[in-house]
Amino acid sequence: MKILVLLKQVPDSDEVKLNPETGTMIREGVGTVINPLDLHALETALRIKEIGDHSVAVVSMGPPVAEEAVREAIAMGADRAVLLTDRKFAGADTWATSMALARFAEKEGPFDLILAGEKATDGETGQVGPETGAMLGIPVATYVSRIVELDESGITVEREVEEGKEIWKLPLPSLVSVTKDVNEPRLPTLNGKKLARNASIERIGNDFLELDPSEIGLKGSPTRVVRIGTPKLSRKVEMYEGNSIRDGIDEIKKRLAPYLEVNHE
Amino acid sequence: MSDLLVIAERRGNEVHSSTLELLGKARELSMKRPLTVSVVLLSDKRVQEDAADALFSGGADRIIQAVDKSFGRFNFEPYTKSLAAIVREFAPEIVLAPATTSGRTYMPGLAALLKTGLTADCTGLDIEEGTGNLLQTRPAIGGNIMATIKTPNHRPQMATVRPKTFSPLKEEYESKGELVNFGVTHDLIQTGAKLIEFHPIGEGQKSVQDAEVIIAGGMGLRKVENMEPVYRLSKMINGTVGASRKIVDSKWIGHEAQVGLSGHTVKPKIYIAAGISGAVQHIAGMQTAEFIVAINRDRNAAIFNFADIGLVGDAVEILNELAESIESEVKR
């Protein structure tokens, strides 16, 4: 079985700068790590690999510097690591990113199972998984908290939703995005690290993907960031301190009065 | 007149409150540019008359219902394909859906099929003067900034909004009340995915998202034992306990209680932040509360900038004092 894991690299610090013209993140010059939530997707793939004749490839889209994050996946046990990198990909929103990932999966596939994390810790949209699945025309299950079963006939998963838990059986190929409840990601072994150091990370550009210029990068992105601002402070706070604390407590009490459980004795 | 579609959220046969919140916002947008507001309802049963009336008086000009047994619970392929067909037929300018586990799944699928833009978890929606474009504002980069996004050249413009972000209409809308049936063809509902089982969660503590009063604890409580006054007070006032990310990560309480960007967005009448410093991620999840009380030892804590009243002092002592004071009054 061929498994593909979608990885995003995220800045390893909170000090992210934005390009004031395009409103997109400046990723150059910032250290990157694998999005922590994607590690659960990778771990899911590695556990499947352990129980059968399966191969695990990871793919990420980003600037050349993202290579180090992708290398980490080899250290953890992935067989193949691919970085989609091309100047023409820069400024991609979730649609254009998904397009590149979907095209890669088509060209290098077919993959039987595609795994993704719930969302990235920087953008927090959680859109690339389902968008990629829709572009590939395959079933998608999101918010998966448990892999129940996997065999040739399909994958059975548990989804955690607002009103409870669902068990779904999906045929293969399918795309599954997992939450952090699905497993505890492993740490790279010493051996894995050694392997990763010498591993070659494949770099793939649009020469290979052959996407139309209108489908990639900023040009292929339907959304535009038009304005950036800081969250506004909309309240005027009344402060209670020292001797006035008592008054503050009385004020809270007054506010809570309508909610008191009068019959609680 | 151009169309705005709100995709309805169902809980079983009930229409979820987030649908009415989106309708409220849709009506507000329709004052800035004329829009016909439609609710799209995918279900395995036909809409009941009272539910339809609630949608009409909640702001819908039209209900577009599609009925098929594959719509019983959310299923990716039937939903995305059928919604895409509905969007192609009605050619709306704007499509809104709640940012629930299903909305956050079918909306990206739909955007992919329609080749258009989608903005997740919007906290603000507006119409740009002149162009009539939808301005979609959302917290970005851990909530440190607010980004306003638009989809200038692709249609429809799509956005998801977390439940409790906007308010339903206060007054009943006088609707033309048009009910349209969308015929679902076989190709739209084909999928190999099959629901095997569904286990509903039992009725436990009110979920933090639906709570009217939330008492939320943070690291300022110092240790897990000090959650006790939080629980005590919450019980007295029929409230719900909330939490900062840090105490959830420290396993003082489960993730279901977490308020903030990576937890729940809440909109209670009263929010008490006890020992929470006010990281932007937390603020993003609770600033929509009607009245905010902040209790913190550090008078420069960021949380005070977002509160209506602030008490500078030890959160554990103040909560205990508050609980005792309420108790003695009730006994009297």
Coordinates of C-alpha atoms in Angstrom, one line a residue:
Chain A
M1 CA 0.0 0.0 0.0
K2 CA 1.3 3.5 -0.9
I3 CA 0.6 6.1 1.8
L4 CA 1.2 9.8 1.3
V5 CA 1.3 12.3 4.2
L6 CA 0.8 16.0 3.6
L7 CA 3.1 18.1 5.8
K8 CA 3.3 21.8 6.3
Q9 CA 6.3 23.5 7.7
V10 CA 5.5 26.2 10.3
P11 CA 7.7 28.8 11.8
D12 CA 9.4 27.5 14.9
S13 CA 8.9 30.8 16.7
D14 CA 6.0 33.3 17.1
E15 CA 8.1 36.0 15.5
V16 CA 6.5 35.9 12.1
K17 CA 6.6 38.8 9.8
L18 CA 4.2 39.6 7.0
N19 CA 4.9 41.0 3.7
P20 CA 3.0 44.4 3.9
E21 CA 2.2 44.3 0.2
T22 CA 0.8 40.9 -0.3
G23 CA -0.2 40.2 3.3
T24 CA 1.4 36.8 3.1
M25 CA 3.8 35.4 5.6
I26 CA 7.5 35.9 5.0
R27 CA 8.9 32.4 5.5
E28 CA 12.4 33.1 4.4
G29 CA 14.9 33.5 7.2
V30 CA 12.7 31.9 9.8
G31 CA 13.5 28.4 11.1
T32 CA 10.8 25.9 10.3
V33 CA 9.5 22.7 11.9
I34 CA 6.9 20.2 10.9
N35 CA 3.5 21.5 11.9
P36 CA 3.0 19.7 15.3
L37 CA -0.5 18.5 14.3
D38 CA 0.9 16.9 11.1
L39 CA 3.2 14.7 13.2
H40 CA 0.1 12.8 14.2
A41 CA -0.7 12.1 10.5
L42 CA 2.9 11.0 10.0
E43 CA 2.7 8.8 13.1
T44 CA -0.5 7.2 11.8
A45 CA 1.3 6.4 8.5
L46 CA 4.3 5.0 10.2
R47 CA 2.2 2.7 12.4
I48 CA 0.5 1.3 9.3
K49 CA 3.9 0.8 7.7
E50 CA 5.0 -1.3 10.7
I51 CA 2.2 -3.9 10.2
G52 CA 2.6 -4.6 6.5
D53 CA 4.3 -4.1 3.2
H54 CA 3.6 -0.4 3.0
S55 CA 5.6 2.6 1.9
V56 CA 5.3 6.1 3.4
A57 CA 6.0 9.2 1.3
V58 CA 5.7 12.8 2.7
V59 CA 5.2 15.9 0.6
S60 CA 5.3 19.5 1.5
M61 CA 5.1 22.8 -0.4
G62 CA 7.4 25.6 0.7
P63 CA 10.6 27.5 0.1
P64 CA 13.9 25.6 -0.1
V65 CA 14.5 26.2 3.7
A66 CA 11.6 23.9 4.4
E67 CA 13.8 21.0 3.4
E68 CA 15.0 20.7 7.0
A69 CA 11.5 20.2 8.3
V70 CA 10.8 17.5 5.6
R71 CA 14.1 15.8 6.5
E72 CA 12.8 15.3 10.0
A73 CA 10.1 13.0 8.5
I74 CA 12.8 10.7 7.2
A75 CA 14.4 10.7 10.7
M76 CA 11.1 9.5 12.0
G77 CA 10.8 6.7 9.5
A78 CA 9.3 8.0 6.2
D79 CA 10.7 6.3 3.1
R80 CA 10.5 9.3 0.7
A81 CA 10.4 13.0 1.3
V82 CA 9.4 15.5 -1.4
L83 CA 9.5 19.3 -1.3
L84 CA 7.4 21.1 -3.9
T85 CA 9.4 24.3 -4.3
D86 CA 9.4 26.9 -7.0
R87 CA 9.4 30.6 -7.0
K88 CA 6.2 30.4 -9.0
F89 CA 4.4 28.7 -6.0
A90 CA 5.1 31.6 -3.7
G91 CA 2.1 33.4 -2.2
A92 CA -0.3 30.4 -2.6
D93 CA -3.4 30.3 -0.6
T94 CA -5.1 27.0 0.4
W95 CA -6.6 26.5 -3.0
A96 CA -3.4 26.9 -4.9
T97 CA -1.5 24.8 -2.3
S98 CA -4.1 22.0 -2.6
M99 CA -3.9 22.2 -6.3
A100 CA -0.1 21.6 -6.3
L101 CA -0.4 18.8 -3.7
A102 CA -3.3 17.1 -5.6
R103 CA -1.3 17.3 -8.9
F104 CA 1.7 15.7 -7.2
A105 CA -0.5 12.9 -5.8
E106 CA -1.9 12.3 -9.2
K107 CA 1.5 12.3 -11.0
E108 CA 3.3 10.1 -8.5
G109 CA 0.4 8.1 -7.5
P110 CA -1.9 6.5 -7.2
F111 CA -1.6 6.6 -3.4
D112 CA -4.0 4.3 -1.5
L113 CA -4.3 6.5 1.5
I114 CA -3.5 10.2 2.0
L115 CA -3.1 11.5 5.5
A116 CA -3.2 15.1 6.8
G117 CA -3.2 16.8 10.2
E118 CA -6.3 18.6 11.4
K119 CA -4.9 22.1 10.7
A120 CA -1.6 24.0 10.8
T121 CA -0.6 25.9 13.9
D122 CA 0.1 29.1 11.9
G123 CA -2.7 29.5 9.5
E124 CA -5.2 27.4 11.4
T125 CA -7.6 27.0 8.4
G126 CA -7.6 23.2 8.2
Q127 CA -8.6 23.5 4.5
V128 CA -5.8 22.0 2.6
G129 CA -6.7 18.4 3.5
P130 CA -10.4 18.5 2.4
E131 CA -9.6 20.7 -0.6
T132 CA -6.9 18.2 -1.8
G133 CA -9.3 15.3 -1.4
A134 CA -12.0 17.1 -3.4
M135 CA -9.6 17.9 -6.2
L136 CA -8.6 14.3 -6.4
G137 CA -12.3 13.2 -6.3
I138 CA -11.8 10.8 -3.4
P139 CA -13.8 10.4 -0.1
V140 CA -12.6 12.5 2.9
A141 CA -12.9 12.0 6.6
T142 CA -11.9 14.8 8.9
Y143 CA -11.5 15.0 12.7
V144 CA -10.5 11.3 12.9
S145 CA -9.5 10.4 16.4
R146 CA -8.9 6.7 15.9
I147 CA -8.0 4.3 13.1
V148 CA -10.2 1.3 13.7
E149 CA -9.2 -1.0 10.9
L150 CA -7.4 -1.0 7.6
D151 CA -7.3 -3.6 4.9
E152 CA -7.6 -3.9 1.1
S153 CA -11.3 -3.2 1.2
G154 CA -10.9 0.1 3.0
I155 CA -10.2 2.1 6.1
T156 CA -12.5 2.3 9.1
V157 CA -12.1 5.4 11.2
E158 CA -13.7 7.1 14.2
R159 CA -14.7 10.8 13.8
E160 CA -15.2 13.0 16.7
V161 CA -18.0 15.5 16.1
E162 CA -20.0 17.9 18.2
E163 CA -22.8 15.4 19.1
G164 CA -20.7 12.3 19.5
K165 CA -18.6 9.8 17.7
E166 CA -19.1 8.4 14.2
I167 CA -17.6 5.2 12.7
W168 CA -17.1 5.4 9.0
K169 CA -15.8 3.0 6.5
L170 CA -14.1 4.6 3.5
P171 CA -12.9 2.8 0.4
L172 CA -9.4 3.3 -0.9
P173 CA -8.1 5.6 -2.0
S174 CA -9.3 8.1 0.5
L175 CA -8.0 11.1 2.4
V176 CA -8.1 11.1 6.2
S177 CA -7.2 14.0 8.4
V178 CA -6.5 13.2 12.0
T179 CA -6.7 15.1 15.3
K180 CA -4.0 14.9 18.0
D181 CA -6.0 12.3 19.9
V182 CA -5.2 9.7 17.3
N183 CA -1.8 8.9 18.7
E184 CA 1.4 10.1 20.3
P185 CA 4.0 10.9 17.7
R186 CA 7.4 9.2 18.1
L187 CA 10.7 10.9 18.4
P188 CA 13.3 10.3 15.7
T189 CA 15.8 7.5 16.6
L190 CA 19.5 8.0 16.5
N191 CA 19.6 5.7 13.5
G192 CA 16.8 7.6 11.8
K193 CA 18.7 10.9 12.3
K194 CA 21.8 9.4 10.7
L195 CA 19.7 8.2 7.8
A196 CA 18.0 11.5 7.4
R197 CA 21.3 13.4 7.4
N198 CA 22.4 11.6 4.2
A199 CA 19.0 11.3 2.6
S200 CA 18.3 13.3 -0.5
I201 CA 15.2 15.4 -0.4
E202 CA 13.5 15.5 -3.8
R203 CA 12.8 19.0 -5.0
I204 CA 9.9 19.3 -7.4
G205 CA 9.0 22.5 -9.3
N206 CA 6.3 23.4 -11.7
D207 CA 8.3 22.0 -14.6
F208 CA 7.3 18.6 -13.3
L209 CA 3.8 19.4 -12.1
E210 CA 3.0 21.3 -15.3
L211 CA 0.2 23.3 -13.8
D212 CA -1.2 26.3 -15.6
P213 CA 0.3 29.6 -14.3
S214 CA -3.3 30.6 -13.4
E215 CA -3.4 27.7 -11.0
I216 CA -0.3 28.3 -8.9
G217 CA 1.2 30.8 -6.4
L218 CA -0.4 34.1 -5.8
K219 CA -1.8 34.2 -9.3
G220 CA -3.7 31.0 -8.7
S221 CA -5.0 32.0 -5.4
P222 CA -8.6 33.3 -5.3
T223 CA -8.1 35.0 -1.9
R224 CA -6.2 38.2 -1.2
V225 CA -5.2 39.7 2.1
V226 CA -6.3 43.3 1.9
R227 CA -5.7 44.6 5.3
I228 CA -3.9 43.7 8.5
G229 CA -4.7 45.1 11.8
T230 CA -4.3 44.4 15.5
P231 CA -7.3 43.1 17.4
K232 CA -9.2 46.2 18.7
L233 CA -9.7 47.0 22.3
S234 CA -13.3 47.7 22.7
R235 CA -13.9 47.8 26.4
K236 CA -13.3 50.3 29.1
V237 CA -12.3 48.5 32.2
E238 CA -13.2 49.5 35.7
M239 CA -10.4 48.4 38.0
Y240 CA -10.8 47.3 41.7
E241 CA -7.6 47.1 43.7
G242 CA -6.5 47.0 47.3
N243 CA -9.2 48.4 49.5
S244 CA -11.8 48.5 46.7
I245 CA -11.6 44.7 46.1
R246 CA -14.7 44.3 48.2
D247 CA -16.6 46.6 45.9
G248 CA -15.4 44.6 43.0
I249 CA -16.7 41.4 44.5
D250 CA -20.1 43.0 45.2
E251 CA -20.2 44.1 41.6
I252 CA -19.6 40.6 40.4
K253 CA -22.2 39.3 42.8
K254 CA -24.8 41.8 41.5
R255 CA -24.0 40.6 37.9
L256 CA -24.4 36.9 38.9
A257 CA -27.6 37.4 40.9
P258 CA -30.0 36.4 38.1
Y259 CA -28.1 33.1 37.6
L260 CA -28.1 31.9 41.3
E261 CA -29.4 28.4 41.8
V262 CA -31.8 29.4 44.6
N263 CA -32.9 25.9 45.2
H264 CA -29.4 24.4 45.5
E265 CA -29.7 23.6 49.2
Chain B
M1 CA -30.6 40.8 -7.2
S2 CA -27.7 38.7 -6.2
D3 CA -27.9 35.8 -3.8
L4 CA -26.4 34.9 -0.5
L5 CA -26.5 31.3 0.6
V6 CA -26.4 30.2 4.2
I7 CA -25.7 26.5 4.5
A8 CA -27.8 25.2 7.5
E9 CA -26.4 23.2 10.3
R10 CA -28.5 20.4 11.6
R11 CA -28.4 18.5 14.9
G12 CA -30.7 15.5 14.0
N13 CA -33.9 17.1 12.9
E14 CA -33.3 20.4 14.6
V15 CA -31.8 23.4 12.9
H16 CA -28.8 24.5 14.9
S17 CA -28.6 28.0 16.4
S18 CA -25.5 28.9 14.3
T19 CA -27.8 28.9 11.2
L20 CA -29.9 31.7 12.7
E21 CA -26.7 33.6 13.7
L22 CA -25.5 33.5 10.0
L23 CA -29.0 34.6 8.9
G24 CA -28.7 37.6 11.2
K25 CA -25.4 38.5 9.7
A26 CA -26.7 37.9 6.2
R27 CA -29.6 40.4 6.8
E28 CA -27.1 43.0 8.0
L29 CA -25.0 42.5 4.9
S30 CA -28.1 42.8 2.8
M31 CA -28.6 46.4 4.0
K32 CA -25.3 47.3 2.4
R33 CA -26.0 45.6 -0.9
P34 CA -29.3 44.1 -1.9
L35 CA -29.1 40.3 -1.5
T36 CA -31.7 37.5 -1.6
V37 CA -30.9 35.4 1.4
S38 CA -31.4 31.6 1.0
V39 CA -30.9 28.8 3.5
V40 CA -29.7 25.6 2.0
L41 CA -30.9 22.6 4.0
L42 CA -29.6 19.1 3.2
S43 CA -31.5 16.5 5.1
D44 CA -32.9 13.0 4.9
K45 CA -36.3 14.3 5.8
R46 CA -38.4 17.2 4.5
V47 CA -38.3 20.3 6.6
Q48 CA -41.0 20.6 9.2
E49 CA -43.3 23.6 8.9
D50 CA -42.3 25.1 12.2
A51 CA -38.6 24.8 11.4
A52 CA -39.2 26.4 8.0
D53 CA -41.1 29.3 9.7
A54 CA -38.2 29.8 12.2
L55 CA -35.8 30.1 9.2
F56 CA -38.1 32.5 7.4
S57 CA -38.6 34.7 10.5
G58 CA -34.9 34.4 11.2
G59 CA -34.0 36.2 8.0
A60 CA -34.4 33.8 5.1
D61 CA -36.1 34.9 1.9
R62 CA -36.0 31.4 0.6
I63 CA -35.3 27.8 1.7
I64 CA -33.6 25.5 -0.8
Q65 CA -34.1 22.0 0.5
A66 CA -32.5 18.9 -0.9
V67 CA -33.7 15.6 0.5
D68 CA -32.0 12.3 0.2
K69 CA -31.2 9.5 2.6
S70 CA -27.5 10.0 2.1
F71 CA -27.8 13.4 3.8
G72 CA -28.7 11.8 7.2
R73 CA -25.4 12.6 8.7
F74 CA -22.7 14.7 7.0
N75 CA -20.9 12.7 4.3
F76 CA -18.2 14.4 2.3
E77 CA -18.9 13.5 -1.3
P78 CA -22.7 13.7 -1.4
Y79 CA -22.5 17.0 0.5
T80 CA -19.8 18.7 -1.5
K81 CA -21.1 17.5 -4.9
S82 CA -24.7 18.4 -4.1
L83 CA -23.8 21.8 -2.7
A84 CA -21.7 22.5 -5.8
A85 CA -24.7 21.7 -8.0
I86 CA -26.9 24.0 -5.9
V87 CA -24.3 26.8 -6.1
R88 CA -24.0 26.4 -9.8
E89 CA -27.8 26.7 -10.2
F90 CA -28.3 29.7 -7.9
A91 CA -25.0 31.4 -8.7
P92 CA -24.8 33.2 -5.4
E93 CA -22.3 36.0 -4.7
I94 CA -21.7 34.8 -1.2
V95 CA -21.8 31.4 0.6
L96 CA -21.7 31.2 4.4
A97 CA -21.5 28.2 6.6
P98 CA -20.8 27.5 10.3
A99 CA -17.3 26.5 11.2
T100 CA -18.3 23.2 12.7
T101 CA -16.7 19.8 12.1
S102 CA -19.0 19.4 9.1
G103 CA -18.9 23.0 7.8
R104 CA -15.1 23.1 8.1
T105 CA -15.0 20.0 5.9
Y106 CA -17.5 20.5 3.1
M107 CA -16.7 24.2 2.6
P108 CA -13.1 23.5 1.6
G109 CA -14.3 20.6 -0.6
L110 CA -16.9 23.0 -2.2
A111 CA -14.3 25.8 -2.7
A112 CA -12.0 23.2 -4.4
L113 CA -14.7 22.1 -6.8
L114 CA -15.8 25.6 -7.6
K115 CA -12.3 27.1 -7.8
T116 CA -13.0 29.9 -5.5
G117 CA -11.6 31.3 -2.3
L118 CA -12.6 30.4 1.3
T119 CA -11.8 32.1 4.5
A120 CA -12.1 30.0 7.7
D121 CA -13.3 31.1 11.1
C122 CA -14.2 34.7 10.3
T123 CA -14.9 37.0 13.2
G124 CA -16.1 39.8 11.0
L125 CA -17.9 40.1 7.7
D126 CA -18.6 43.3 5.9
I127 CA -19.3 44.6 2.4
E128 CA -16.6 46.8 0.8
E129 CA -17.9 50.1 -0.4
G130 CA -17.7 50.6 -4.1
T131 CA -16.9 47.1 -5.2
G132 CA -19.5 45.2 -3.1
N133 CA -16.9 42.6 -2.3
L134 CA -17.2 40.6 0.9
L135 CA -14.6 41.6 3.5
Q136 CA -13.7 38.6 5.6
T137 CA -11.8 39.3 8.8
R138 CA -10.2 36.5 10.8
P139 CA -7.5 36.2 13.4
A140 CA -4.1 35.1 11.9
I141 CA -0.8 33.9 13.2
G142 CA -2.1 32.8 16.6
G143 CA -4.4 35.7 16.9
N144 CA -1.6 38.3 17.0
I145 CA -3.1 40.1 14.1
M146 CA -6.5 40.4 12.4
A147 CA -6.3 39.8 8.6
T148 CA -9.0 41.1 6.3
I149 CA -9.3 38.9 3.2
K150 CA -11.3 39.2 0.1
T151 CA -12.0 37.1 -3.0
P152 CA -11.9 39.8 -5.7
N153 CA -12.2 37.8 -8.9
H154 CA -13.8 34.5 -8.1
R155 CA -17.4 33.7 -7.2
P156 CA -18.9 32.8 -4.9
Q157 CA -17.1 34.4 -2.0
M158 CA -17.0 31.8 0.8
A159 CA -16.5 32.0 4.5
T160 CA -17.0 29.9 7.6
V161 CA -17.9 31.5 10.9
R162 CA -17.6 29.9 14.3
P163 CA -20.9 29.4 16.2
K164 CA -21.7 32.2 18.7
T165 CA -19.7 34.8 16.7
F166 CA -22.7 36.7 15.4
S167 CA -26.2 37.3 16.8
P168 CA -29.6 36.1 15.4
L169 CA -32.1 38.8 14.4
K170 CA -33.8 40.5 17.4
E171 CA -37.0 41.1 15.4
E172 CA -38.8 38.7 13.2
Y173 CA -38.1 39.1 9.5
E174 CA -41.0 39.5 7.2
S175 CA -40.1 36.9 4.6
K176 CA -41.6 36.1 1.2
G177 CA -41.3 32.5 2.5
E178 CA -40.4 30.7 -0.7
L179 CA -39.6 27.0 -0.4
V180 CA -37.7 25.5 -3.2
N181 CA -37.0 21.8 -3.7
F182 CA -33.7 20.9 -5.3
G183 CA -33.8 17.6 -7.1
V184 CA -30.8 15.4 -6.2
T185 CA -29.6 13.3 -9.1
H186 CA -27.9 10.0 -8.6
D187 CA -24.4 11.2 -9.6
L188 CA -24.4 13.8 -6.8
I189 CA -24.8 11.3 -4.0
Q190 CA -22.5 8.6 -5.2
T191 CA -19.8 7.7 -2.7
G192 CA -18.0 4.7 -1.3
A193 CA -18.0 6.1 2.2
K194 CA -20.4 4.5 4.6
L195 CA -21.5 5.4 8.1
I196 CA -21.2 2.3 10.3
E197 CA -22.2 3.6 13.7
F198 CA -23.0 6.8 15.5
H199 CA -22.6 7.1 19.3
P200 CA -24.2 10.3 20.6
I201 CA -22.6 11.9 23.7
G202 CA -24.7 11.9 26.8
E203 CA -26.1 15.0 28.4
G204 CA -23.5 16.1 30.7
Q205 CA -22.3 19.5 31.8
K206 CA -23.5 22.2 29.5
S207 CA -20.9 22.6 26.8
V208 CA -18.8 25.7 27.2
Q209 CA -20.1 27.0 23.8
D210 CA -23.7 27.1 24.9
A211 CA -23.1 28.4 28.5
E212 CA -24.6 31.6 29.7
V213 CA -22.1 32.1 32.5
I214 CA -18.5 30.8 32.2
I215 CA -15.9 30.8 35.0
A216 CA -12.6 30.1 33.4
G217 CA -9.4 29.2 35.2
G218 CA -5.8 29.8 34.1
M219 CA -2.3 29.3 35.4
G220 CA -2.8 32.1 37.9
L221 CA -4.6 29.5 40.1
R222 CA -1.2 28.0 40.5
K223 CA -2.2 24.3 41.1
V224 CA -4.9 22.0 40.1
E225 CA -6.4 21.8 43.6
N226 CA -7.2 25.5 43.3
M227 CA -9.7 24.7 40.6
E228 CA -12.0 23.8 43.5
P229 CA -13.4 27.3 44.0
V230 CA -14.0 27.6 40.3
Y231 CA -16.2 24.5 40.3
R232 CA -17.9 25.5 43.5
L233 CA -18.8 28.9 42.2
S234 CA -19.8 27.5 38.8
K235 CA -22.2 25.1 40.5
M236 CA -23.8 27.9 42.6
I237 CA -24.7 29.9 39.5
N238 CA -25.5 27.1 37.1
G239 CA -22.5 28.1 35.1
T240 CA -19.9 26.2 33.1
V241 CA -16.2 25.9 33.7
G242 CA -13.8 27.1 31.0
A243 CA -10.1 26.9 30.8
S244 CA -7.0 28.5 29.2
R245 CA -4.8 26.5 26.9
K246 CA -2.1 26.2 29.5
I247 CA -4.2 24.4 32.2
V248 CA -5.6 22.1 29.5
D249 CA -2.1 21.3 28.4
S250 CA -1.2 20.7 32.1
K251 CA -4.2 18.3 32.2
W252 CA -6.0 20.1 35.0
I253 CA -9.1 19.8 32.8
G254 CA -10.2 18.3 29.5
H255 CA -9.9 20.0 26.1
E256 CA -13.7 20.4 25.8
A257 CA -13.4 23.3 28.4
Q258 CA -10.7 25.1 26.4
V259 CA -11.6 28.6 25.3
G260 CA -9.6 30.3 22.6
L261 CA -8.3 29.9 19.1
S262 CA -7.4 26.3 19.5
G263 CA -10.4 25.6 21.7
H264 CA -13.9 27.0 21.6
T265 CA -15.3 30.5 20.8
V266 CA -17.8 31.4 23.4
K267 CA -20.4 34.1 23.8
P268 CA -21.8 33.9 27.3
K269 CA -23.6 36.7 29.1
I270 CA -20.9 36.7 31.7
Y271 CA -17.3 35.5 31.4
I272 CA -15.1 35.4 34.5
A273 CA -11.4 35.0 33.7
A274 CA -9.7 33.8 36.9
G275 CA -5.9 33.8 36.8
I276 CA -5.8 34.1 33.0
S277 CA -3.2 36.5 31.7
G278 CA -4.9 37.1 28.4
A279 CA -2.8 35.6 25.6
V280 CA -4.2 36.7 22.3
Q281 CA -5.2 33.2 21.5
H282 CA -7.4 33.2 24.5
I283 CA -8.8 36.7 23.9
A284 CA -9.8 35.6 20.4
G285 CA -12.2 33.0 21.9
M286 CA -13.9 35.1 24.5
Q287 CA -14.0 38.7 23.5
T288 CA -17.5 38.2 22.2
A289 CA -18.8 37.7 25.7
E290 CA -21.3 40.3 26.8
F291 CA -19.7 41.1 30.1
I292 CA -16.1 40.2 31.1
V293 CA -14.7 40.0 34.6
A294 CA -10.9 39.6 34.9
I295 CA -9.2 38.6 38.1
N296 CA -5.4 38.7 38.1
R297 CA -2.6 39.4 40.4
D298 CA -0.7 41.3 37.8
R299 CA -2.3 44.7 37.2
N300 CA -0.6 44.9 33.9
A301 CA -1.9 41.6 32.6
A302 CA -3.3 41.9 29.1
I303 CA -6.6 40.4 30.1
F304 CA -7.6 43.7 31.8
N305 CA -7.6 45.5 28.4
F306 CA -10.5 43.2 27.3
A307 CA -12.5 43.3 30.5
D308 CA -15.4 45.3 31.8
I309 CA -14.3 45.1 35.3
G310 CA -11.0 44.0 36.7
L311 CA -10.0 42.9 40.1
V312 CA -6.3 43.0 41.0
G313 CA -5.5 40.2 43.4
D314 CA -5.1 36.5 44.0
A315 CA -7.8 34.7 42.0
V316 CA -8.1 31.8 44.4
E317 CA -8.8 34.2 47.4
I318 CA -11.2 36.4 45.5
L319 CA -13.2 33.4 44.1
N320 CA -13.4 31.9 47.6
E321 CA -14.5 35.2 49.1
L322 CA -17.1 35.6 46.3
A323 CA -18.4 32.1 46.8
E324 CA -18.7 32.6 50.6
S325 CA -20.4 35.9 50.2
I326 CA -23.0 34.5 47.9
E327 CA -23.5 31.5 50.1
S328 CA -24.1 33.5 53.2
E329 CA -26.6 35.6 51.4
V330 CA -28.5 32.7 50.0
K331 CA -28.7 31.1 53.5
R332 CA -30.1 34.3 54.9

